[in-house]
Amino acid sequence: LLLWGDLASRAPGLPLPHPDVARRRFVAIPLLELAPELVLPGSGMRLADLVDAMPPHPMDPRAGAHAGAAPEDPTMNGPKVEALVRELLRELGEDPSREGLAKTPARVARALQFLTSGYHGEVRDVVNGAIFTQQTHNMVIARDIELYSLCEHHLLPFFGRAHVGYIAQGRVIGVSKLARLVDHFARRLQIQERLTEEVAEAIRDAVGAEGVGVVVEAQHLCMMMRGVEKQNSVMTTSAVLGSFRASTATRSEFLALIGRRQ
């Protein structure tokens, strides 16, 4: 498919070998790592969006009961969690058997399974070998990575964006893995300060970076919905390691490139 894209630029109208070639799972999944932004001719759909829309393979042990379901967590006792949620609803003065709440315990169990999936698996599984040799000694930055997490103090969400950067020393990491590392640590009960440090340390250890910088900006519902009820408050945290900490110039370059002033 990638070769076809190159040929098509020199021979407009050149048809695909098969119109549905990119819709075959065994073609689309491997290509996703190489060209997630590739726009498929005819449909105008990005390859990444196409893969996201594919239903889980019936033989995939990670597939849930429906498309988009969270991977099954073998350490989580779903029925027990459902019973606890049902009891919580009673304590709140609700009737968990009424129509609107009858399936709520199961939904909450699945939601918690997904929102805490970062407890399971290792960083090496997230990176999945996507470390590449490249003789470069420059700054690499991924900005505006959306993140969603749960505050460990009230179990209420906080959400925002992360900006991550590092200076490579002969090895680089696949850009999508930077976002996956943010998700890996965000999908836990967290505080923003720890989340920021964990992402920075994981990137440093994965590629042996000379320096790493991570800035997280997030809004916390525990401050917005309750307590002080400050609707426009934004919390900013940063973690700088190696040359990002030692060199004012390096740190200033990183902050300038992500649109912040020191």
Coordinates of N, CA and C in Angstrom, one line a residue, residues 18-182:
H18 N -6.2 -4.2 -5.0 CA -7.5 -4.7 -4.6 C -8.2 -3.5 -3.8
P19 N -9.4 -3.2 -4.1 CA -9.9 -2.0 -3.5 C -10.0 -2.1 -1.9
D20 N -10.1 -3.3 -1.4 CA -10.2 -3.4 0.0 C -9.0 -3.9 0.7
V21 N -7.8 -3.7 0.0 CA -6.6 -4.3 0.6 C -6.3 -3.7 2.0
A22 N -6.5 -2.4 2.2 CA -6.2 -1.8 3.5 C -7.2 -2.2 4.6
R23 N -8.3 -2.8 4.2 CA -9.3 -3.2 5.1 C -9.1 -4.6 5.7
R24 N -8.1 -5.2 5.2 CA -7.7 -6.5 5.7 C -6.9 -6.4 7.0
R25 N -7.3 -7.0 8.0 CA -6.7 -6.8 9.3 C -5.2 -7.1 9.2
F26 N -4.8 -8.2 8.5 CA -3.4 -8.6 8.5 C -2.5 -7.6 7.7
V27 N -3.2 -6.7 6.9 CA -2.5 -5.7 6.2 C -2.5 -4.4 7.0
A28 N -3.7 -4.0 7.5 CA -3.8 -2.7 8.2 C -3.1 -2.6 9.5
I29 N -3.1 -3.7 10.3 CA -2.5 -3.6 11.6 C -0.9 -3.4 11.5
P30 N -0.2 -4.2 10.7 CA 1.2 -3.9 10.6 C 1.5 -2.5 10.0
L31 N 0.7 -2.1 9.0 CA 1.0 -0.8 8.4 C 0.7 0.4 9.4
L32 N -0.1 0.1 10.4 CA -0.4 1.2 11.3 C 0.8 1.8 12.0
E33 N 1.8 1.0 12.3 CA 3.0 1.5 12.9 C 3.8 2.3 12.0
L34 N 3.7 2.0 10.7 CA 4.5 2.7 9.7 C 3.9 4.0 9.2
A35 N 2.6 4.0 9.0 CA 1.9 5.1 8.3 C 0.5 5.4 8.9
P36 N 0.4 5.7 10.2 CA -0.9 5.9 10.8 C -1.7 7.1 10.1
E37 N -1.0 8.0 9.6 CA -1.7 9.2 9.0 C -2.0 9.0 7.5
L38 N -1.7 7.9 7.0 CA -1.9 7.6 5.5 C -3.4 7.8 5.3
V39 N -3.8 8.6 4.3 CA -5.2 8.7 3.9 C -5.5 7.8 2.8
L40 N -6.5 6.9 3.0 CA -6.8 5.9 2.0 C -7.6 6.5 0.8
P41 N -7.1 6.2 -0.4 CA -7.8 6.8 -1.6 C -9.2 6.3 -1.7
G42 N -10.0 7.1 -2.2 CA -11.4 6.8 -2.3 C -12.3 7.1 -1.2
S43 N -11.9 6.6 0.0 CA -12.7 6.9 1.2 C -12.3 8.1 2.0
G44 N -11.1 8.6 1.8 CA -10.6 9.8 2.5 C -10.4 9.5 4.0
M45 N -10.4 8.2 4.4 CA -10.2 7.8 5.8 C -8.8 7.6 6.1
R46 N -8.3 8.1 7.3 CA -7.0 7.8 7.8 C -6.9 6.3 8.2
L47 N -5.7 5.7 7.9 CA -5.5 4.3 8.3 C -5.7 4.1 9.8
A48 N -5.3 5.1 10.6 CA -5.4 4.9 12.1 C -6.9 4.8 12.4
D49 N -7.8 5.7 11.8 CA -9.2 5.7 12.1 C -9.8 4.4 11.6
L50 N -9.3 3.8 10.5 CA -9.9 2.6 9.9 C -9.6 1.4 10.9
V51 N -8.4 1.4 11.4 CA -8.1 0.3 12.4 C -8.9 0.4 13.7
D52 N -9.0 1.7 14.2 CA -9.8 1.9 15.4 C -11.3 1.4 15.2
A53 N -11.8 1.5 14.0 CA -13.2 1.1 13.7 C -13.4 -0.4 13.5
M54 N -12.3 -1.1 13.4 CA -12.4 -2.6 13.2 C -12.9 -3.3 14.4
P55 N -13.8 -4.2 14.3 CA -14.2 -4.9 15.5 C -13.1 -5.9 16.0
P56 N -13.1 -6.2 17.3 CA -12.0 -7.1 17.7 C -12.1 -8.5 17.0
H57 N -10.9 -9.0 16.8 CA -10.9 -10.3 16.2 C -11.4 -11.4 17.1
P58 N -12.3 -12.3 16.7 CA -12.9 -13.2 17.6 C -11.9 -14.1 18.3
M59 N -10.7 -14.3 17.7 CA -9.7 -15.2 18.4 C -8.7 -14.4 19.2
D60 N -8.9 -13.1 19.3 CA -8.0 -12.2 20.1 C -8.4 -12.3 21.5
P61 N -7.6 -12.9 22.4 CA -8.0 -13.0 23.8 C -8.2 -11.6 24.5
R62 N -7.7 -10.6 23.9 CA -7.9 -9.2 24.5 C -9.2 -8.6 24.1
A63 N -9.9 -9.3 23.1 CA -11.2 -8.7 22.6 C -12.3 -8.8 23.7
G64 N -13.0 -7.7 23.9 CA -14.1 -7.7 24.8 C -15.4 -8.2 24.2
A65 N -16.5 -8.0 24.9 CA -17.8 -8.5 24.3 C -18.3 -7.6 23.2
H66 N -17.6 -6.4 23.0 CA -18.0 -5.5 21.9 C -16.9 -4.7 21.5
A67 N -17.0 -4.1 20.3 CA -15.9 -3.2 19.8 C -15.6 -2.1 20.8
G68 N -14.4 -1.9 21.2 CA -14.0 -0.8 22.1 C -14.0 -1.2 23.5
A69 N -14.4 -2.5 23.8 CA -14.4 -2.9 25.2 C -12.9 -3.0 25.7
A70 N -12.8 -2.8 27.0 CA -11.5 -2.8 27.6 C -10.9 -4.2 27.6
P71 N -9.6 -4.3 27.5 CA -9.0 -5.6 27.6 C -9.3 -6.3 28.9
E72 N -9.5 -7.6 28.9 CA -9.9 -8.3 30.1 C -8.8 -8.3 31.1
D73 N -9.0 -7.9 32.3 CA -8.0 -7.9 33.4 C -8.2 -9.2 34.2
P74 N -7.3 -10.1 34.1 CA -7.5 -11.4 34.9 C -7.4 -11.2 36.4
T75 N -6.9 -10.1 36.8 CA -6.7 -9.9 38.3 C -7.9 -9.2 38.9
M76 N -8.9 -8.7 38.1 CA -10.0 -8.0 38.6 C -11.2 -8.9 38.7
N77 N -11.8 -9.0 39.8 CA -13.0 -9.8 40.0 C -14.3 -9.0 39.6
G78 N -14.7 -9.1 38.4 CA -15.8 -8.4 37.9 C -17.1 -8.5 38.7
P79 N -17.5 -9.8 38.9 CA -18.7 -9.9 39.7 C -18.7 -9.3 41.1
K80 N -17.5 -9.4 41.7 CA -17.3 -8.8 43.1 C -17.5 -7.2 43.0
V81 N -16.8 -6.7 42.0 CA -16.9 -5.2 41.8 C -18.4 -4.8 41.5
E82 N -19.1 -5.6 40.7 CA -20.5 -5.3 40.4 C -21.3 -5.3 41.7
A83 N -21.0 -6.3 42.6 CA -21.8 -6.4 43.9 C -21.5 -5.2 44.7
L84 N -20.2 -4.7 44.8 CA -19.9 -3.6 45.6 C -20.5 -2.3 45.1
V85 N -20.6 -2.2 43.7 CA -21.3 -1.0 43.2 C -22.8 -1.0 43.5
R86 N -23.3 -2.2 43.4 CA -24.8 -2.4 43.7 C -25.0 -2.0 45.2
E87 N -24.1 -2.4 46.1 CA -24.3 -2.0 47.5 C -24.1 -0.5 47.7
L88 N -23.2 0.1 46.9 CA -22.9 1.5 47.0 C -24.2 2.3 46.6
L89 N -24.8 1.8 45.5 CA -26.1 2.5 45.1 C -27.1 2.4 46.2
R90 N -27.2 1.3 46.8 CA -28.2 1.2 47.9 C -27.9 2.2 49.1
E91 N -26.6 2.3 49.4 CA -26.1 3.3 50.4 C -26.4 4.7 50.1
L92 N -26.4 5.0 48.8 CA -26.7 6.3 48.3 C -28.2 6.6 48.3
G93 N -29.0 5.6 48.6 CA -30.5 5.8 48.7 C -31.2 5.4 47.4
E94 N -30.5 4.7 46.5 CA -31.0 4.4 45.2 C -31.5 2.9 45.2
D95 N -32.3 2.6 44.2 CA -32.8 1.2 44.0 C -32.0 0.6 42.8
P96 N -31.0 -0.2 43.0 CA -30.2 -0.7 41.9 C -30.9 -1.6 41.0
S97 N -32.2 -2.0 41.3 CA -32.9 -2.9 40.5 C -33.8 -2.1 39.5
R98 N -33.9 -0.8 39.6 CA -34.8 -0.1 38.7 C -34.1 0.0 37.3
E99 N -35.0 0.2 36.3 CA -34.5 0.1 34.9 C -33.2 0.9 34.6
G100 N -33.2 2.1 35.0 CA -32.0 2.9 34.7 C -30.7 2.5 35.3
L101 N -30.8 1.7 36.4 CA -29.6 1.3 37.2 C -29.3 -0.2 37.1
A102 N -30.2 -0.9 36.5 CA -30.1 -2.4 36.5 C -28.7 -2.8 35.9
K103 N -28.2 -2.2 34.9 CA -27.0 -2.6 34.3 C -25.8 -1.7 34.7
T104 N -26.1 -0.7 35.6 CA -25.0 0.2 36.0 C -23.8 -0.5 36.7
P105 N -24.0 -1.5 37.6 CA -22.9 -2.1 38.2 C -21.9 -2.7 37.2
A106 N -22.5 -3.4 36.2 CA -21.6 -4.0 35.2 C -20.9 -3.0 34.4
R107 N -21.6 -1.9 34.0 CA -20.9 -0.8 33.3 C -19.8 -0.2 34.1
V108 N -20.1 0.1 35.4 CA -19.0 0.7 36.2 C -17.8 -0.2 36.3
A109 N -18.1 -1.5 36.4 CA -17.0 -2.5 36.5 C -16.1 -2.5 35.3
R110 N -16.8 -2.4 34.1 CA -16.0 -2.3 32.8 C -15.3 -1.0 32.7
A111 N -15.9 0.1 33.2 CA -15.2 1.4 33.1 C -14.0 1.4 34.0
L112 N -14.1 0.9 35.2 CA -13.0 0.9 36.1 C -11.9 0.0 35.6
Q113 N -12.3 -1.1 34.9 CA -11.3 -2.0 34.3 C -10.4 -1.3 33.3
F114 N -11.1 -0.4 32.5 CA -10.4 0.3 31.5 C -9.6 1.5 32.1
L115 N -10.2 2.2 33.0 CA -9.5 3.4 33.6 C -8.3 3.0 34.5
T116 N -8.2 1.8 34.9 CA -7.1 1.4 35.8 C -6.2 0.4 35.1
S117 N -6.3 0.3 33.8 CA -5.6 -0.7 33.0 C -4.1 -0.5 33.1
G118 N -3.7 0.7 33.4 CA -2.2 1.0 33.5 C -1.5 0.3 34.6
Y119 N -2.2 -0.3 35.5 CA -1.6 -1.1 36.6 C -1.0 -2.4 36.0
H120 N -1.5 -2.8 34.9 CA -1.1 -4.1 34.4 C -0.2 -4.0 33.1
G121 N 0.7 -4.9 33.0 CA 1.6 -4.7 31.9 C 2.9 -3.9 32.3
E122 N 3.9 -4.0 31.5 CA 5.2 -3.3 31.8 C 5.4 -2.3 30.7
V123 N 6.3 -1.4 31.0 CA 6.7 -0.3 30.0 C 7.2 -1.0 28.8
R124 N 8.0 -2.1 28.9 CA 8.5 -2.7 27.7 C 7.4 -3.3 26.8
D125 N 6.3 -3.7 27.4 CA 5.2 -4.1 26.6 C 4.5 -3.0 25.8
V126 N 4.5 -1.8 26.5 CA 3.9 -0.6 25.8 C 4.8 -0.2 24.7
V127 N 6.2 -0.1 24.9 CA 7.1 0.2 23.9 C 7.1 -0.8 22.7
N128 N 7.0 -2.1 23.1 CA 6.9 -3.2 22.1 C 8.0 -3.2 21.1
G129 N 9.2 -2.9 21.5 CA 10.3 -3.0 20.5 C 10.4 -1.8 19.6
A130 N 9.6 -0.8 19.7 CA 9.7 0.4 18.8 C 10.8 1.4 19.2
I131 N 12.0 0.8 19.3 CA 13.2 1.7 19.5 C 14.1 1.5 18.3
F132 N 14.4 2.6 17.7 CA 15.2 2.6 16.4 C 16.5 3.3 16.5
T133 N 17.5 2.7 15.9 CA 18.8 3.3 15.8 C 18.8 4.5 14.9
Q134 N 19.2 5.6 15.3 CA 19.2 6.8 14.4 C 20.3 7.7 15.0
Q135 N 21.3 8.0 14.2 CA 22.4 8.8 14.6 C 22.0 10.3 14.6
T136 N 21.2 10.7 15.7 CA 20.8 12.0 15.8 C 21.0 12.4 17.3
H137 N 21.3 13.7 17.5 CA 21.5 14.2 18.8 C 20.7 15.5 19.0
N138 N 19.5 15.4 18.6 CA 18.6 16.6 18.6 C 17.4 16.4 19.5
M139 N 16.7 17.5 19.7 CA 15.5 17.4 20.6 C 14.3 16.9 19.8
V140 N 13.6 15.9 20.4 CA 12.4 15.4 19.8 C 11.2 15.7 20.7
I141 N 10.1 16.3 20.2 CA 9.0 16.7 21.0 C 7.7 16.3 20.5
A142 N 6.8 15.8 21.4 CA 5.4 15.5 21.0 C 4.6 16.4 21.9
R143 N 3.8 17.3 21.3 CA 3.0 18.3 22.1 C 1.5 17.8 22.1
D144 N 0.8 18.3 23.1 CA -0.7 18.3 23.2 C -1.2 16.8 23.2
I145 N -0.6 16.0 23.9 CA -1.0 14.6 24.1 C -2.2 14.6 25.1
E146 N -3.4 14.2 24.7 CA -4.5 14.2 25.6 C -4.3 13.2 26.7
L147 N -4.7 13.5 27.9 CA -4.6 12.5 28.9 C -5.9 12.6 29.8
Y148 N -6.3 11.5 30.3 CA -7.4 11.3 31.3 C -7.0 10.4 32.4
S149 N -7.2 10.8 33.6 CA -6.8 10.0 34.7 C -7.8 10.2 35.9
L150 N -7.6 9.4 36.9 CA -8.4 9.5 38.1 C -7.6 10.0 39.3
C151 N -8.1 11.0 40.0 CA -7.4 11.5 41.2 C -7.6 10.5 42.3
E152 N -6.4 10.1 42.9 CA -6.5 9.0 43.9 C -7.2 9.5 45.2
H153 N -7.4 10.8 45.4 CA -7.9 11.3 46.6 C -9.4 11.2 46.7
H154 N -10.1 11.5 45.5 CA -11.6 11.5 45.5 C -12.1 10.6 44.4
L155 N -11.3 9.9 43.6 CA -11.7 9.1 42.5 C -12.5 9.9 41.5
L156 N -12.2 11.1 41.3 CA -12.8 12.0 40.3 C -11.8 12.2 39.2
P157 N -12.2 12.4 38.0 CA -11.3 12.5 36.9 C -10.5 13.8 36.9
F158 N -9.3 13.8 36.4 CA -8.6 15.0 35.9 C -8.1 14.7 34.5
F159 N -8.1 15.8 33.7 CA -7.8 15.6 32.3 C -7.1 16.9 31.8
G160 N -6.4 16.7 30.7 CA -5.6 17.8 30.1 C -4.7 17.3 29.0
R161 N -3.5 17.8 29.0 CA -2.6 17.4 27.9 C -1.2 17.4 28.5
A162 N -0.4 16.6 27.8 CA 1.0 16.4 28.2 C 1.9 16.8 27.0
H163 N 3.0 17.5 27.3 CA 4.0 17.8 26.3 C 5.3 17.1 26.7
V164 N 5.8 16.2 25.8 CA 7.0 15.5 26.2 C 8.1 15.7 25.2
G165 N 9.4 15.8 25.7 CA 10.5 16.0 24.8 C 11.7 15.3 25.3
Y166 N 12.6 14.9 24.4 CA 13.9 14.3 24.9 C 14.9 14.5 23.8
I167 N 16.2 14.4 24.3 CA 17.3 14.5 23.4 C 17.9 13.2 23.2
A168 N 17.8 12.7 21.9 CA 18.2 11.3 21.6 C 19.8 11.2 21.6
Q169 N 20.2 10.0 21.9 CA 21.6 9.6 21.9 C 21.8 8.4 21.0
G170 N 21.4 8.5 19.8 CA 21.6 7.4 18.8 C 20.4 6.5 18.8
R171 N 19.4 6.7 19.6 CA 18.2 5.9 19.6 C 17.0 6.7 19.7
V172 N 15.9 6.4 18.9 CA 14.7 7.1 19.0 C 13.5 6.1 19.3
I173 N 12.4 6.6 19.8 CA 11.3 5.8 20.1 C 10.2 6.2 19.1
G174 N 9.4 5.2 18.7 CA 8.3 5.5 17.8 C 7.3 6.5 18.4
V175 N 6.9 7.5 17.6 CA 6.2 8.7 18.2 C 4.9 8.3 18.9
S176 N 4.2 7.2 18.3 CA 3.0 6.8 19.0 C 3.2 6.2 20.4
K177 N 4.4 5.7 20.6 CA 4.7 5.2 21.9 C 4.8 6.2 23.0
L178 N 5.2 7.5 22.6 CA 5.2 8.5 23.6 C 3.8 8.7 24.1
A179 N 2.8 8.7 23.2 CA 1.4 8.9 23.7 C 0.9 7.7 24.5
R180 N 1.4 6.5 24.1 CA 1.0 5.3 24.8 C 1.6 5.2 26.2
L181 N 2.8 5.8 26.4 CA 3.4 5.8 27.7 C 2.6 6.8 28.6
V182 N 2.2 7.9 28.1 CA 1.4 8.8 28.8 C 0.1 8.1 29.3

